[in-house]
């Protein structure tokens, strides 16, 4: 198919500009026409229907020559500007999009099917993008401006947003959104995608029910939070669970869940409530389990102490590439938190508190796999002793550039089996036999 000529491109650009001008005109007249006192009595779908009728009338008045598809698109875009997050709504509604990356108003990228691609959606200018960003963060009591140019927030559907604006971002406001669907992935979904095998699920279910302490380790975008949500489904409903996060994104299904969220400092630089403060307070709130969305600082030591003081079955995630790296990362975070403990004491605390490390990785081409289920056995000298129970071996890539491989059982019977049996969890005798898993 031949590339469009200069004249064709010019006509397309002029048409797009005319439609954008018309949209701004209608939106301005809509604001003038709205009776705010009357709108206060309407809610949800009723309000949207009423506004839609007004927009349809304005479209017919301003430009009756619009064809049906242009008219419908214009109406939806104005409704999104009025009630939602403008052009961002289209990206949030698009199926298959996992991440949204906005590098200024004219450069929008998405991750779809494990690959990053440019999207046709754009914003008018920096001011337009800033208005939408402000609308998002103000809903969760946060702010973003020149004095506070970085922010973490969440969208109404649970999606996580990070934004950085000028003067730190040189090319305009930059937004990164990790999408969270209204229907979180279930255990069956992850099995269907090949994230793990039924044998591994039996072990993971057993360790959650037996209240073993687990760390989920992985890189950015590897699926740590998704796995944490899935594992939490095994927690009995009669237990009190407290979650602690920077931007709330966990979607636990239990009845007795208390969700806590950190708070950034105010405009005067005061009032910050960090994860460490929330962990200390959570210990006074009679939790059965504490779940920290992500350990990234001094709260790591408080989490280990909680695991050691009667809050068995606690869970957290950490950024690391291997189970062994996870141990080193925790040591580094505790040291950076200002705690001066001998390295052996730190490792002893870790080995005593943590029973299991579950490593998740995003492999070449996009597939996410549980690559290691590793048991923490204890200390030998100054070294934390660990052993793999299951792992994933990468063999190569397929025709689409996606990594392929197989899961294997190491043949080692875990030392925590006595805890599982004492909790009433019974696993097949041959579950851990050395073999390749289907």
CSV table of C-alpha atoms in Angstrom, one decimal:
chain,number,residue,atom,x,y,z
A,1,UNK,CA,0.0,0.0,0.0
A,2,UNK,CA,1.6,3.4,-1.0
A,3,UNK,CA,2.4,5.9,1.7
A,4,UNK,CA,0.0,8.9,1.9
A,5,UNK,CA,1.1,12.0,-0.1
A,6,UNK,CA,1.9,15.3,1.5
A,7,UNK,CA,-1.5,16.7,0.4
A,8,UNK,CA,-3.3,13.7,2.0
A,9,UNK,CA,-1.3,14.1,5.3
A,10,UNK,CA,-2.1,17.9,5.3
A,11,UNK,CA,-5.8,17.3,4.8
A,12,UNK,CA,-5.8,14.7,7.6
A,13,UNK,CA,-4.0,17.1,10.0
A,14,UNK,CA,-6.4,19.9,9.1
A,15,UNK,CA,-9.4,17.7,9.8
A,16,UNK,CA,-8.0,16.6,13.1
A,17,UNK,CA,-7.3,20.2,14.1
A,18,UNK,CA,-10.8,21.3,13.1
A,19,UNK,CA,-12.3,18.5,15.2
A,20,UNK,CA,-10.1,19.4,18.2
A,21,UNK,CA,-11.2,23.1,17.8
A,22,UNK,CA,-14.9,22.1,17.6
A,23,UNK,CA,-14.4,19.9,20.7
A,24,UNK,CA,-13.0,22.7,22.7
A,25,UNK,CA,-15.7,25.1,21.6
A,26,UNK,CA,-18.5,22.6,22.5
A,27,UNK,CA,-16.8,21.8,25.9
A,28,UNK,CA,-16.6,25.5,26.7
A,29,UNK,CA,-20.3,26.1,25.9
A,30,UNK,CA,-21.2,23.0,27.9
A,31,UNK,CA,-19.6,24.4,31.0
A,32,UNK,CA,-21.5,27.7,30.5
A,33,UNK,CA,-24.8,25.8,30.1
A,34,UNK,CA,-24.4,23.5,33.1
A,35,UNK,CA,-26.7,24.3,36.1
A,36,UNK,CA,-24.5,23.1,38.9
A,37,UNK,CA,-27.2,23.4,41.6
A,38,UNK,CA,-29.4,21.0,39.6
A,39,UNK,CA,-26.6,18.6,38.7
A,40,UNK,CA,-25.9,18.1,42.4
A,41,UNK,CA,-29.2,16.1,42.7
A,42,UNK,CA,-28.2,13.7,39.9
A,43,UNK,CA,-25.8,10.8,40.2
A,44,UNK,CA,-23.9,8.3,38.0
A,45,UNK,CA,-25.5,7.2,34.8
A,46,UNK,CA,-28.4,9.6,35.1
A,47,UNK,CA,-26.1,12.6,35.2
A,48,UNK,CA,-24.1,11.2,32.2
A,49,UNK,CA,-27.3,10.8,30.2
A,50,UNK,CA,-28.4,14.3,30.9
A,51,UNK,CA,-25.0,15.8,29.9
A,52,UNK,CA,-25.0,13.6,26.8
A,53,UNK,CA,-28.3,15.1,25.6
A,54,UNK,CA,-26.8,18.6,26.0
A,55,UNK,CA,-23.7,17.7,24.1
A,56,UNK,CA,-25.7,16.2,21.3
A,57,UNK,CA,-27.7,19.4,21.0
A,58,UNK,CA,-24.5,21.5,20.9
A,59,UNK,CA,-23.0,19.2,18.2
A,60,UNK,CA,-26.1,19.7,16.0
A,61,UNK,CA,-26.0,23.4,16.5
A,62,UNK,CA,-22.2,24.0,16.0
A,63,UNK,CA,-21.6,21.6,13.1
A,64,UNK,CA,-24.7,19.7,11.7
A,65,UNK,CA,-22.6,18.3,8.9
A,66,UNK,CA,-20.6,15.8,11.1
A,67,UNK,CA,-21.0,12.2,10.0
A,68,UNK,CA,-22.3,9.7,12.5
A,69,UNK,CA,-18.9,8.2,13.5
A,70,UNK,CA,-17.3,11.7,14.0
A,71,UNK,CA,-20.3,12.9,16.0
A,72,UNK,CA,-20.2,9.8,18.3
A,73,UNK,CA,-16.5,10.0,18.8
A,74,UNK,CA,-16.8,13.8,19.6
A,75,UNK,CA,-19.5,13.2,22.2
A,76,UNK,CA,-17.6,10.4,23.9
A,77,UNK,CA,-14.4,12.5,24.1
A,78,UNK,CA,-16.3,15.5,25.6
A,79,UNK,CA,-17.9,13.1,28.1
A,80,UNK,CA,-14.5,11.8,29.0
A,81,UNK,CA,-13.1,15.3,29.4
A,82,UNK,CA,-16.1,16.2,31.7
A,83,UNK,CA,-16.4,13.1,33.8
A,84,UNK,CA,-13.2,11.2,33.4
A,85,UNK,CA,-9.5,11.7,32.5
A,86,UNK,CA,-9.8,12.9,28.9
A,87,UNK,CA,-7.8,11.0,26.3
A,88,UNK,CA,-6.4,8.8,29.1
A,89,UNK,CA,-9.9,7.1,29.3
A,90,UNK,CA,-9.4,5.5,25.9
A,91,UNK,CA,-6.1,3.9,27.1
A,92,UNK,CA,-7.6,2.7,30.3
A,93,UNK,CA,-10.5,1.1,28.5
A,94,UNK,CA,-8.4,-0.6,25.8
A,95,UNK,CA,-8.2,-4.3,26.4
A,96,UNK,CA,-4.8,-6.0,26.5
A,97,UNK,CA,-2.9,-2.9,27.6
A,98,UNK,CA,-0.7,-3.6,30.7
A,99,UNK,CA,1.3,-0.4,31.0
A,100,UNK,CA,0.8,3.1,29.8
A,101,UNK,CA,3.8,5.4,29.3
A,102,UNK,CA,3.3,9.1,28.5
A,103,UNK,CA,6.4,11.1,27.7
A,104,UNK,CA,4.9,14.6,27.3
A,105,UNK,CA,1.6,15.4,25.6
A,106,UNK,CA,2.4,14.0,22.1
A,107,UNK,CA,4.4,10.8,22.8
A,108,UNK,CA,2.2,8.0,24.3
A,109,UNK,CA,3.3,4.4,24.4
A,110,UNK,CA,1.6,1.3,25.7
A,111,UNK,CA,2.8,-2.3,26.5
A,112,UNK,CA,0.5,-4.7,24.8
A,113,UNK,CA,1.0,-8.5,24.5
A,114,UNK,CA,4.4,-8.1,26.1
A,115,UNK,CA,5.7,-5.5,23.6
A,116,UNK,CA,6.0,-1.7,23.8
A,117,UNK,CA,4.3,0.2,20.9
A,118,UNK,CA,3.4,3.8,20.2
A,119,UNK,CA,-0.3,4.8,20.5
A,120,UNK,CA,-2.3,7.2,18.4
A,121,UNK,CA,-3.7,9.0,21.5
A,122,UNK,CA,-2.3,12.5,22.2
A,123,UNK,CA,-3.0,15.4,24.5
A,124,UNK,CA,-3.5,19.0,23.4
A,125,UNK,CA,-0.5,20.4,25.3
A,126,UNK,CA,1.4,20.3,28.6
A,127,UNK,CA,-1.4,22.2,30.4
A,128,UNK,CA,-4.0,19.7,29.2
A,129,UNK,CA,-2.0,16.8,30.5
A,130,UNK,CA,-1.3,18.6,33.8
A,131,UNK,CA,-5.0,19.2,34.3
A,132,UNK,CA,-5.8,15.5,33.9
A,133,UNK,CA,-2.9,14.6,36.2
A,134,UNK,CA,-4.1,17.0,38.9
A,135,UNK,CA,-7.6,15.6,38.6
A,136,UNK,CA,-6.2,12.1,39.3
A,137,UNK,CA,-4.0,12.9,42.2
A,138,UNK,CA,-6.4,15.2,44.0
A,139,UNK,CA,-8.9,12.4,44.3
A,140,UNK,CA,-6.5,10.5,46.6
A,141,UNK,CA,-5.4,13.6,48.6
A,142,UNK,CA,-2.1,14.2,46.8
A,143,UNK,CA,-0.7,17.0,44.7
A,144,UNK,CA,1.8,17.6,42.0
A,145,UNK,CA,3.4,20.9,41.0
A,146,UNK,CA,6.8,22.6,40.8
A,147,UNK,CA,7.3,22.4,44.5
A,148,UNK,CA,6.3,18.7,44.6
A,149,UNK,CA,7.1,17.4,41.1
A,150,UNK,CA,6.9,13.7,41.8
A,151,UNK,CA,3.9,11.7,42.9
A,152,UNK,CA,2.6,8.1,43.3
A,153,UNK,CA,-1.1,7.7,43.2
A,154,UNK,CA,-3.8,5.2,42.2
A,155,UNK,CA,-6.7,5.4,39.8
A,156,UNK,CA,-10.3,4.5,40.8
A,157,UNK,CA,-9.9,1.0,39.2
A,158,UNK,CA,-6.8,0.3,41.3
A,159,UNK,CA,-4.2,1.1,38.6
A,160,UNK,CA,-1.0,2.5,39.9
A,161,UNK,CA,0.3,5.9,38.6
A,162,UNK,CA,3.7,7.5,38.9
A,163,UNK,CA,4.2,11.0,37.5
A,164,UNK,CA,7.0,13.5,37.3
A,165,UNK,CA,6.5,17.0,35.9
A,166,UNK,CA,8.7,20.0,35.0
A,167,UNK,CA,11.2,21.2,36.0
A,168,UNK,CA,12.4,17.7,36.6
A,169,UNK,CA,10.8,16.3,33.4
A,170,UNK,CA,12.3,18.2,30.5
A,171,UNK,CA,9.9,17.2,27.8
A,172,UNK,CA,6.6,17.8,29.7
A,173,UNK,CA,4.7,15.8,32.3
A,174,UNK,CA,5.6,12.1,32.2
A,175,UNK,CA,3.2,9.5,33.5
A,176,UNK,CA,3.6,5.8,33.9
A,177,UNK,CA,0.5,3.7,34.7
A,178,UNK,CA,0.5,0.1,35.7
A,179,UNK,CA,-3.0,-1.0,34.8
A,180,UNK,CA,-5.1,-3.1,37.2
A,181,UNK,CA,-8.2,-4.6,35.8
A,182,UNK,CA,-11.5,-4.5,37.8
A,183,UNK,CA,-11.3,-8.3,37.7
A,184,UNK,CA,-7.9,-9.4,39.1
A,185,UNK,CA,-6.2,-12.4,37.6
A,186,UNK,CA,-7.2,-15.6,39.3
A,187,UNK,CA,-5.2,-18.8,40.1
A,188,UNK,CA,-6.8,-20.4,37.1
A,189,UNK,CA,-5.7,-17.5,34.8
A,190,UNK,CA,-2.1,-17.8,36.0
A,191,UNK,CA,-2.1,-21.6,35.5
A,192,UNK,CA,-3.5,-21.1,32.0
A,193,UNK,CA,-0.8,-18.6,31.2
A,194,UNK,CA,1.9,-21.0,32.4
A,195,UNK,CA,3.1,-18.9,35.3
A,196,UNK,CA,3.5,-22.1,37.4
A,197,UNK,CA,2.3,-25.7,37.5
A,198,UNK,CA,-0.5,-27.4,39.5
A,199,UNK,CA,2.2,-29.1,41.6
A,200,UNK,CA,3.7,-25.7,42.5
A,201,UNK,CA,0.2,-24.4,43.3
A,202,UNK,CA,-0.3,-27.2,45.8
A,203,UNK,CA,2.8,-26.3,47.7
A,204,UNK,CA,2.1,-22.5,47.6
A,205,UNK,CA,-1.4,-23.2,48.9
A,206,UNK,CA,0.0,-25.3,51.7
A,207,UNK,CA,2.6,-22.8,52.8
A,208,UNK,CA,-0.1,-20.0,53.0
A,209,UNK,CA,-2.5,-22.1,55.0
A,210,UNK,CA,0.3,-23.3,57.3
A,211,UNK,CA,1.3,-19.6,57.9
A,212,UNK,CA,4.8,-19.7,56.6
A,213,UNK,CA,6.4,-16.3,56.1
A,214,UNK,CA,7.1,-15.6,52.4
A,215,UNK,CA,8.9,-13.0,50.3
A,216,UNK,CA,8.0,-12.6,46.7
A,217,UNK,CA,11.0,-11.4,44.8
A,218,UNK,CA,11.2,-10.1,41.2
A,219,UNK,CA,12.1,-7.3,38.9
A,220,UNK,CA,9.9,-4.4,37.8
A,221,UNK,CA,6.8,-5.6,35.9
A,222,UNK,CA,7.5,-9.2,36.7
A,223,UNK,CA,4.1,-9.8,38.3
A,224,UNK,CA,5.0,-9.7,42.0
A,225,UNK,CA,1.7,-7.9,43.1
A,226,UNK,CA,-0.4,-10.1,40.9
A,227,UNK,CA,1.1,-13.2,42.5
A,228,UNK,CA,0.7,-11.7,46.0
A,229,UNK,CA,-3.0,-11.1,45.2
A,230,UNK,CA,-3.4,-14.7,44.0
A,231,UNK,CA,-1.6,-16.2,47.1
A,232,UNK,CA,-3.7,-14.1,49.4
A,233,UNK,CA,-6.8,-15.9,48.2
A,234,UNK,CA,-5.6,-19.0,50.3
A,235,UNK,CA,-5.8,-17.0,53.5
A,236,UNK,CA,-8.7,-18.1,55.6
A,237,UNK,CA,-11.6,-15.7,56.0
A,238,UNK,CA,-11.5,-15.7,59.8
A,239,UNK,CA,-8.0,-14.1,60.0
A,240,UNK,CA,-7.4,-10.3,60.4
A,241,UNK,CA,-5.1,-9.1,57.6
A,242,UNK,CA,-3.5,-5.6,57.6
A,243,UNK,CA,-2.0,-4.4,54.3
A,244,UNK,CA,0.5,-1.5,54.1
A,245,UNK,CA,1.3,0.1,50.7
A,246,UNK,CA,2.6,3.4,49.2
A,247,UNK,CA,-0.2,3.4,46.6
A,248,UNK,CA,-2.9,0.9,47.4
A,249,UNK,CA,-3.2,-1.7,44.7
A,250,UNK,CA,-3.6,-5.0,46.5
A,251,UNK,CA,-7.1,-6.5,45.8
A,252,UNK,CA,-7.5,-9.0,48.7
A,253,UNK,CA,-10.8,-11.0,48.6
A,254,UNK,CA,-11.0,-11.7,52.4
A,255,UNK,CA,-13.7,-10.2,54.6
A,256,UNK,CA,-11.5,-9.0,57.4
A,257,UNK,CA,-8.9,-6.7,55.7
A,258,UNK,CA,-7.7,-3.4,57.0
A,259,UNK,CA,-5.9,-1.3,54.3
A,260,UNK,CA,-3.3,1.3,55.2
A,261,UNK,CA,-1.5,3.7,52.9
A,262,UNK,CA,1.5,5.9,53.4
A,263,UNK,CA,1.3,9.6,53.3
A,264,UNK,CA,3.8,12.0,51.6
A,265,UNK,CA,4.8,15.3,53.4
A,266,UNK,CA,2.6,18.3,53.0
A,267,UNK,CA,3.6,21.6,51.3
A,268,UNK,CA,5.7,22.5,54.4
A,269,UNK,CA,7.6,19.3,54.3
A,270,UNK,CA,5.8,17.9,57.4
A,271,UNK,CA,3.3,15.2,58.1
A,272,UNK,CA,5.0,12.3,56.3
A,273,UNK,CA,3.8,8.9,57.4
A,274,UNK,CA,6.1,6.2,56.0
A,275,UNK,CA,5.8,2.4,55.8
A,276,UNK,CA,8.0,2.0,58.9
A,277,UNK,CA,5.5,4.1,61.0
A,278,UNK,CA,2.5,2.0,59.6
A,279,UNK,CA,4.2,-1.3,60.4
A,280,UNK,CA,4.9,-0.2,64.0
A,281,UNK,CA,1.3,0.9,64.4
A,282,UNK,CA,-0.1,-2.2,62.7
A,283,UNK,CA,1.6,-4.4,65.4
A,284,UNK,CA,-0.7,-2.7,67.9
A,285,UNK,CA,-3.8,-3.5,65.9
A,286,UNK,CA,-4.0,-7.2,66.6
A,287,UNK,CA,-3.2,-8.5,63.1
A,288,UNK,CA,-3.0,-12.2,62.3
A,289,UNK,CA,-1.0,-11.4,59.2
A,290,UNK,CA,0.7,-8.3,57.9
A,291,UNK,CA,1.2,-7.8,54.1
A,292,UNK,CA,3.5,-5.0,52.9
A,293,UNK,CA,3.0,-4.2,49.3
A,294,UNK,CA,6.7,-3.6,48.8
A,295,UNK,CA,9.7,-3.4,51.1
A,296,UNK,CA,11.9,-0.6,49.9
A,297,UNK,CA,13.4,0.9,53.0
A,298,UNK,CA,13.8,0.8,56.8
A,299,UNK,CA,10.4,-1.0,57.2
A,300,UNK,CA,12.2,-4.2,56.1
A,301,UNK,CA,13.6,-4.7,59.6
A,302,UNK,CA,10.2,-4.1,61.2
A,303,UNK,CA,8.7,-6.6,58.9
A,304,UNK,CA,11.2,-9.2,59.8
A,305,UNK,CA,10.6,-8.5,63.5
A,306,UNK,CA,6.9,-8.9,63.0
A,307,UNK,CA,7.4,-12.2,61.3
A,308,UNK,CA,9.4,-13.3,64.3
A,309,UNK,CA,7.0,-12.1,67.0
A,310,UNK,CA,3.7,-14.0,66.4
A,311,UNK,CA,2.6,-12.7,63.0
A,312,UNK,CA,3.3,-15.9,61.0
A,313,UNK,CA,2.0,-16.0,57.5
A,314,UNK,CA,3.1,-12.5,56.7
A,315,UNK,CA,3.9,-11.6,53.1
A,316,UNK,CA,5.8,-8.9,51.3
A,317,UNK,CA,7.5,-8.2,47.9
A,318,UNK,CA,10.9,-7.0,47.1
A,319,UNK,CA,12.8,-6.0,43.9
A,320,UNK,CA,15.5,-8.5,43.2
A,321,UNK,CA,16.6,-10.7,40.3
A,322,UNK,CA,17.3,-14.0,42.3
A,323,UNK,CA,16.5,-15.4,45.7
A,324,UNK,CA,20.1,-14.8,46.8
A,325,UNK,CA,19.9,-11.2,45.6
A,326,UNK,CA,16.7,-10.8,47.7
A,327,UNK,CA,18.8,-11.5,50.9
A,328,UNK,CA,21.4,-8.9,49.9
A,329,UNK,CA,18.7,-6.3,49.0
A,330,UNK,CA,17.1,-6.7,52.4
A,331,UNK,CA,20.5,-6.3,54.2
A,332,UNK,CA,21.1,-3.2,52.1
A,333,UNK,CA,17.7,-1.6,52.9
A,334,UNK,CA,18.0,-2.3,56.6
A,335,UNK,CA,21.5,-0.7,56.6
A,336,UNK,CA,20.3,2.3,54.6
A,337,UNK,CA,17.5,2.7,57.2
A,338,UNK,CA,20.2,3.7,59.7
A,339,UNK,CA,20.2,0.5,61.7
A,340,UNK,CA,23.8,-0.5,62.7
A,341,UNK,CA,23.7,-4.2,63.2
A,342,UNK,CA,26.5,-6.7,62.5
A,343,UNK,CA,26.0,-8.5,59.2
A,344,UNK,CA,25.7,-11.9,60.9
A,345,UNK,CA,22.9,-10.6,63.2
A,346,UNK,CA,21.0,-9.3,60.2
A,347,UNK,CA,21.3,-12.6,58.4
A,348,UNK,CA,20.3,-14.5,61.5
A,349,UNK,CA,17.2,-12.4,61.8
A,350,UNK,CA,16.4,-13.0,58.2
A,351,UNK,CA,17.0,-16.8,58.3
A,352,UNK,CA,14.8,-17.0,61.5
A,353,UNK,CA,12.0,-14.9,60.1
A,354,UNK,CA,11.6,-16.0,56.4
A,355,UNK,CA,10.6,-19.5,55.4
A,356,UNK,CA,10.3,-19.1,51.7
A,357,UNK,CA,11.4,-16.9,48.8
A,358,UNK,CA,9.2,-17.0,45.6
A,359,UNK,CA,11.1,-15.6,42.6
A,360,UNK,CA,9.1,-14.3,39.7
A,361,UNK,CA,10.7,-13.1,36.5
A,362,UNK,CA,9.6,-11.5,33.3
A,363,UNK,CA,11.4,-13.4,30.5
A,364,UNK,CA,12.3,-12.4,27.0
A,365,UNK,CA,9.2,-11.6,24.9
A,366,UNK,CA,7.0,-11.0,27.9
A,367,UNK,CA,6.0,-14.3,29.6
A,368,UNK,CA,6.0,-14.1,33.4
A,369,UNK,CA,7.1,-17.2,35.3
A,370,UNK,CA,7.7,-18.3,38.9
A,371,UNK,CA,11.3,-19.2,38.3
A,372,UNK,CA,12.2,-20.4,41.8
A,373,UNK,CA,10.4,-21.6,44.9
A,374,UNK,CA,13.3,-21.5,47.4
A,375,UNK,CA,13.3,-22.6,51.0
A,376,UNK,CA,15.4,-20.7,53.6
A,377,UNK,CA,17.0,-23.4,55.8
A,378,UNK,CA,19.0,-21.3,58.3
A,379,UNK,CA,22.6,-20.2,58.9
A,380,UNK,CA,25.9,-21.9,58.3
A,381,UNK,CA,28.6,-19.7,59.6
A,382,UNK,CA,27.9,-16.3,58.2
A,383,UNK,CA,25.9,-17.6,55.2
A,384,UNK,CA,22.2,-18.0,54.8
A,385,UNK,CA,21.5,-21.5,53.5
A,386,UNK,CA,18.8,-21.9,50.9
A,387,UNK,CA,17.6,-24.7,48.6
A,388,UNK,CA,15.4,-24.7,45.5
A,389,UNK,CA,12.3,-26.8,45.6
A,390,UNK,CA,11.1,-25.9,42.1
A,391,UNK,CA,12.6,-23.9,39.3
A,392,UNK,CA,12.1,-22.9,35.7
A,393,UNK,CA,14.8,-23.6,33.2
A,394,UNK,CA,15.0,-21.4,30.1
A,395,UNK,CA,15.8,-23.4,26.9
A,396,UNK,CA,15.5,-20.8,24.1
A,397,UNK,CA,13.0,-18.6,22.3
A,398,UNK,CA,10.1,-19.4,19.9
A,399,UNK,CA,9.3,-18.0,16.5
A,400,UNK,CA,7.6,-14.9,18.2
A,401,UNK,CA,10.7,-14.2,20.3
A,402,UNK,CA,9.2,-15.5,23.5
A,403,UNK,CA,11.3,-17.4,26.0
A,404,UNK,CA,10.5,-21.1,26.3
A,405,UNK,CA,11.5,-23.7,28.9
A,406,UNK,CA,10.2,-26.1,31.5
A,407,UNK,CA,9.6,-26.4,35.2
A,408,UNK,CA,11.5,-28.9,37.2
A,409,UNK,CA,11.2,-30.3,40.8
A,410,UNK,CA,14.7,-30.5,42.4
A,411,UNK,CA,14.0,-33.8,44.2
A,412,UNK,CA,14.5,-32.2,47.7
A,413,UNK,CA,11.9,-32.7,50.4
A,414,UNK,CA,11.4,-29.3,52.1
A,415,UNK,CA,12.2,-28.9,55.7
A,416,UNK,CA,8.9,-27.1,56.3
A,417,UNK,CA,6.8,-30.2,55.6
A,418,UNK,CA,6.5,-30.9,59.3
A,419,UNK,CA,4.8,-27.5,59.7
A,420,UNK,CA,2.5,-28.2,56.8
A,421,UNK,CA,1.5,-31.6,58.3
A,422,UNK,CA,1.0,-30.0,61.7
A,423,UNK,CA,-1.4,-27.6,60.1
A,424,UNK,CA,-3.4,-30.3,58.5
A,425,UNK,CA,-2.0,-29.9,55.0
A,426,UNK,CA,-1.4,-33.2,53.2
A,427,UNK,CA,0.7,-33.3,50.0
A,428,UNK,CA,1.3,-36.4,47.8
A,429,UNK,CA,4.4,-38.3,48.8
A,430,UNK,CA,5.9,-38.1,45.2
A,431,UNK,CA,5.2,-34.4,44.8
A,432,UNK,CA,8.9,-33.4,45.2
A,433,UNK,CA,10.5,-36.3,43.2
A,434,UNK,CA,13.1,-35.0,40.8
A,435,UNK,CA,11.5,-34.6,37.4
A,436,UNK,CA,10.4,-32.3,34.7
A,437,UNK,CA,6.9,-30.9,35.4
A,438,UNK,CA,4.3,-30.7,32.6
